[in-house]
Amino acid sequence: MVKGLIFDMDGTMVDNSALHIEAFRLFFERHGCKEPFSEEWFARRNEDILKHYIPRECEKYGWVALSDEKEMIYRETFKDVIKPVDGLLQLLEQAVSEGMKCCVGSSAPRQNVEFHLDVLGARKFMSDWLCMEDVKIGKPDPDVYLKCCSRIDCDPSECIVFEDATAGVEAGLRAGCKVVGIANWNDPRKLIDAGAHLVVKNFTELTLPMLRAL
């Protein structure tokens, strides 16, 4: 029986993967890094990303301050063009109306998660949300999704995780949840190969009976 739906944020709830790539480009340009941002880093914590791309700056300024700077660039540059992935709000409304609990499990900073929930109008559907600050080890470690299950008082076997990145799919599977891949930007074959139980382009292709059948 499905009791909980747990959502990654960036690229899953929000159609913003290209926006984050551009925000990283602008940020790296400021700090003299010419290496392009790779999609393999999607779903990872900013700490891991920044220590990989600009390790010297992290030692000098601290990764937290640099993360805040990058996310400020993102929010200020793209606040007027952010939109939900198609069908998200409709699915959330249906799920909550039928007694399911919804939660966010994101690698993003809390300020970004709450910013998106408000911009999308999705905060009212969420029982809770966990962010970068709530976990010590990021995806593909299952920590964030195990904590989400605990927060909404559901066993992982009763929860479905929605993810757009392979690291997130792995995290959901390792937590013991069913995983639906959202191929809004990613190659669906990558999500299938990562082990997602079902892969769709967006939430318009999903129904609650389909989710219960998983």
Short mmCIF file of C-alpha atoms in Angstrom, two decimals:
data_model
loop_
_atom_site.label_atom_id
_atom_site.label_comp_id
_atom_site.label_asym_id
_atom_site.label_seq_id
_atom_site.Cartn_x
_atom_site.Cartn_y
_atom_site.Cartn_z
CA MET A 1 0.00 0.00 0.00
CA VAL A 2 1.34 3.41 -0.97
CA LYS A 3 1.19 5.86 1.92
CA GLY A 4 3.94 8.36 1.07
CA LEU A 5 5.25 10.18 -1.99
CA ILE A 6 8.76 11.64 -1.69
CA PHE A 7 10.03 14.12 -4.25
CA ASP A 8 13.46 15.30 -5.22
CA MET A 9 13.29 19.02 -5.98
CA ASP A 10 15.58 20.27 -8.77
CA GLY A 11 14.76 18.73 -12.14
CA THR A 12 11.97 16.63 -10.61
CA MET A 13 9.49 19.11 -9.16
CA VAL A 14 11.03 22.14 -10.87
CA ASP A 15 11.84 22.36 -14.57
CA ASN A 16 15.19 24.00 -13.85
CA SER A 17 18.09 21.73 -14.76
CA ALA A 18 19.25 24.02 -17.57
CA LEU A 19 18.89 27.01 -15.24
CA HIS A 20 21.20 25.47 -12.65
CA ILE A 21 23.77 24.64 -15.32
CA GLU A 22 23.75 28.29 -16.40
CA ALA A 23 23.94 29.48 -12.78
CA PHE A 24 26.97 27.28 -12.21
CA ARG A 25 28.55 28.64 -15.40
CA LEU A 26 28.10 32.22 -14.21
CA PHE A 27 29.38 31.34 -10.75
CA PHE A 28 32.41 29.41 -12.01
CA GLU A 29 33.22 32.28 -14.37
CA ARG A 30 33.46 34.59 -11.36
CA HIS A 31 35.96 32.23 -9.75
CA GLY A 32 38.09 31.51 -12.80
CA CYS A 33 36.90 27.94 -13.37
CA LYS A 34 36.52 27.07 -17.05
CA GLU A 35 35.53 23.42 -16.59
CA PRO A 36 31.90 22.94 -17.70
CA PHE A 37 29.40 21.61 -15.20
CA SER A 38 28.73 17.92 -15.84
CA GLU A 39 25.30 16.30 -15.52
CA GLU A 40 26.86 13.54 -13.42
CA TRP A 41 26.82 16.02 -10.53
CA PHE A 42 23.04 16.45 -10.56
CA ALA A 43 21.45 15.38 -7.24
CA ARG A 44 24.77 15.86 -5.42
CA ARG A 45 25.32 18.25 -2.53
CA ASN A 46 26.91 21.62 -3.26
CA GLU A 47 29.70 20.73 -0.84
CA ASP A 48 30.78 17.85 -3.08
CA ILE A 49 30.34 19.84 -6.29
CA LEU A 50 32.29 22.89 -5.14
CA LYS A 51 35.12 20.91 -3.58
CA HIS A 52 35.53 19.12 -6.91
CA TYR A 53 35.44 22.18 -9.18
CA ILE A 54 37.01 24.94 -7.07
CA PRO A 55 38.90 23.27 -4.19
CA ARG A 56 41.25 26.20 -3.59
CA GLU A 57 38.40 28.67 -3.25
CA CYS A 58 36.69 26.28 -0.83
CA GLU A 59 39.78 26.24 1.33
CA LYS A 60 40.02 30.03 1.21
CA TYR A 61 36.38 31.08 1.62
CA GLY A 62 34.63 27.92 2.84
CA TRP A 63 32.19 25.91 0.76
CA VAL A 64 29.12 27.19 2.63
CA ALA A 65 29.76 30.82 1.67
CA LEU A 66 30.44 29.81 -1.93
CA SER A 67 27.28 27.70 -2.02
CA ASP A 68 25.26 30.67 -0.77
CA GLU A 69 26.78 32.83 -3.51
CA LYS A 70 25.95 30.36 -6.26
CA GLU A 71 22.36 29.88 -5.10
CA MET A 72 21.85 33.63 -4.84
CA ILE A 73 22.90 33.91 -8.48
CA TYR A 74 20.38 31.21 -9.35
CA ARG A 75 17.46 32.72 -7.44
CA GLU A 76 18.04 36.29 -8.56
CA THR A 77 18.67 35.41 -12.20
CA PHE A 78 15.83 32.96 -12.76
CA LYS A 79 13.10 33.74 -10.21
CA ASP A 80 10.71 34.95 -12.93
CA VAL A 81 11.03 31.91 -15.21
CA ILE A 82 10.85 29.03 -12.71
CA LYS A 83 7.95 26.65 -13.35
CA PRO A 84 6.82 23.23 -12.13
CA VAL A 85 7.32 20.08 -14.13
CA ASP A 86 4.09 19.40 -16.03
CA GLY A 87 1.39 17.67 -13.99
CA LEU A 88 3.15 18.04 -10.62
CA LEU A 89 0.57 20.17 -8.82
CA GLN A 90 -2.33 18.09 -10.07
CA LEU A 91 -0.73 14.88 -8.80
CA LEU A 92 0.07 16.45 -5.43
CA GLU A 93 -3.49 17.65 -5.00
CA GLN A 94 -4.92 14.22 -5.86
CA ALA A 95 -2.49 12.40 -3.58
CA VAL A 96 -3.17 14.60 -0.57
CA SER A 97 -6.93 14.43 -1.14
CA GLU A 98 -6.69 10.64 -0.92
CA GLY A 99 -4.73 10.70 2.33
CA MET A 100 -1.18 10.22 1.07
CA LYS A 101 1.63 12.12 2.74
CA CYS A 102 4.01 14.08 0.52
CA CYS A 103 7.55 15.09 1.39
CA VAL A 104 10.60 16.63 -0.31
CA GLY A 105 14.02 14.99 -0.07
CA SER A 106 16.50 17.33 -1.72
CA SER A 107 20.25 17.87 -1.87
CA ALA A 108 19.59 21.60 -2.27
CA PRO A 109 19.98 24.18 0.51
CA ARG A 110 16.89 24.82 2.63
CA GLN A 111 16.55 28.38 1.35
CA ASN A 112 16.28 27.08 -2.22
CA VAL A 113 13.81 24.33 -1.34
CA GLU A 114 11.49 26.71 0.48
CA PHE A 115 11.91 29.30 -2.29
CA HIS A 116 10.75 26.72 -4.85
CA LEU A 117 7.86 25.46 -2.72
CA ASP A 118 6.53 29.01 -2.50
CA VAL A 119 7.15 29.90 -6.16
CA LEU A 120 5.40 26.70 -7.28
CA GLY A 121 2.58 26.99 -4.76
CA ALA A 122 3.43 23.49 -3.50
CA ARG A 123 4.19 24.15 0.18
CA LYS A 124 0.57 23.46 1.20
CA PHE A 125 0.78 19.89 -0.10
CA MET A 126 3.91 18.92 1.82
CA SER A 127 3.95 17.26 5.22
CA ASP A 128 7.66 18.02 5.53
CA TRP A 129 10.82 18.69 3.55
CA LEU A 130 14.43 17.66 4.11
CA CYS A 131 17.33 19.56 2.59
CA MET A 132 21.10 19.69 2.36
CA GLU A 133 21.35 20.84 5.98
CA ASP A 134 19.50 17.76 7.25
CA VAL A 135 21.94 15.10 6.04
CA LYS A 136 25.67 14.56 6.36
CA ILE A 137 26.07 12.29 3.34
CA GLY A 138 24.39 13.19 0.06
CA LYS A 139 22.86 11.05 -2.65
CA PRO A 140 23.47 8.31 -3.81
CA ASP A 141 23.57 7.55 -0.07
CA PRO A 142 19.99 6.76 1.04
CA ASP A 143 20.13 8.93 4.19
CA VAL A 144 17.83 11.71 2.99
CA TYR A 145 15.12 9.31 1.83
CA LEU A 146 15.29 7.18 4.98
CA LYS A 147 14.85 10.35 7.02
CA CYS A 148 11.93 11.43 4.82
CA CYS A 149 10.18 8.11 5.45
CA SER A 150 10.70 8.54 9.18
CA ARG A 151 9.43 12.13 9.14
CA ILE A 152 6.14 11.14 7.50
CA ASP A 153 5.89 7.99 9.66
CA CYS A 154 5.92 5.55 6.75
CA ASP A 155 7.95 2.43 6.11
CA PRO A 156 10.17 2.78 3.01
CA SER A 157 8.24 -0.08 1.40
CA GLU A 158 5.14 2.14 1.58
CA CYS A 159 6.81 5.08 -0.18
CA ILE A 160 7.52 6.07 -3.77
CA VAL A 161 10.48 8.32 -4.58
CA PHE A 162 10.43 10.59 -7.64
CA GLU A 163 13.84 11.36 -9.12
CA ASP A 164 15.38 12.83 -12.25
CA ALA A 165 19.04 11.84 -11.71
CA THR A 166 20.75 8.47 -11.50
CA ALA A 167 22.35 9.26 -8.13
CA GLY A 168 18.90 10.00 -6.74
CA VAL A 169 17.42 6.82 -8.21
CA GLU A 170 20.17 4.84 -6.48
CA ALA A 171 19.47 6.65 -3.20
CA GLY A 172 15.77 5.81 -3.37
CA LEU A 173 16.42 2.16 -4.15
CA ARG A 174 18.97 1.84 -1.36
CA ALA A 175 16.42 3.31 1.03
CA GLY A 176 14.03 0.48 0.13
CA CYS A 177 11.49 2.63 -1.74
CA LYS A 178 9.96 2.18 -5.16
CA VAL A 179 11.40 4.78 -7.55
CA VAL A 180 9.78 6.62 -10.46
CA GLY A 181 12.22 8.29 -12.83
CA ILE A 182 11.19 11.69 -14.19
CA ALA A 183 12.93 12.05 -17.55
CA ASN A 184 12.07 15.71 -17.93
CA TRP A 185 15.62 16.47 -19.07
CA ASN A 186 17.56 13.23 -18.61
CA ASP A 187 17.86 10.32 -21.01
CA PRO A 188 15.19 7.84 -19.83
CA ARG A 189 17.54 4.96 -20.57
CA LYS A 190 19.91 6.21 -17.87
CA LEU A 191 17.11 6.17 -15.30
CA ILE A 192 16.01 2.70 -16.42
CA ASP A 193 19.58 1.41 -16.23
CA ALA A 194 19.88 2.93 -12.73
CA GLY A 195 17.00 0.70 -11.66
CA ALA A 196 13.92 2.95 -11.63
CA HIS A 197 10.75 0.87 -11.44
CA LEU A 198 8.96 3.20 -13.85
CA VAL A 199 10.17 6.07 -16.03
CA VAL A 200 7.96 8.84 -17.44
CA LYS A 201 8.62 12.18 -19.07
CA ASN A 202 6.59 14.15 -16.54
CA PHE A 203 3.75 13.81 -14.04
CA THR A 204 1.01 14.06 -16.68
CA GLU A 205 1.84 10.46 -17.56
CA LEU A 206 1.12 9.24 -14.01
CA THR A 207 -2.07 8.34 -12.16
CA LEU A 208 -2.56 7.24 -8.57
CA PRO A 209 -3.72 3.75 -9.71
CA MET A 210 -0.45 3.41 -11.67
CA LEU A 211 1.52 4.32 -8.56
CA ARG A 212 -0.41 1.92 -6.38
CA ALA A 213 0.31 -0.86 -8.91
CA LEU A 214 4.02 -0.50 -8.26
#
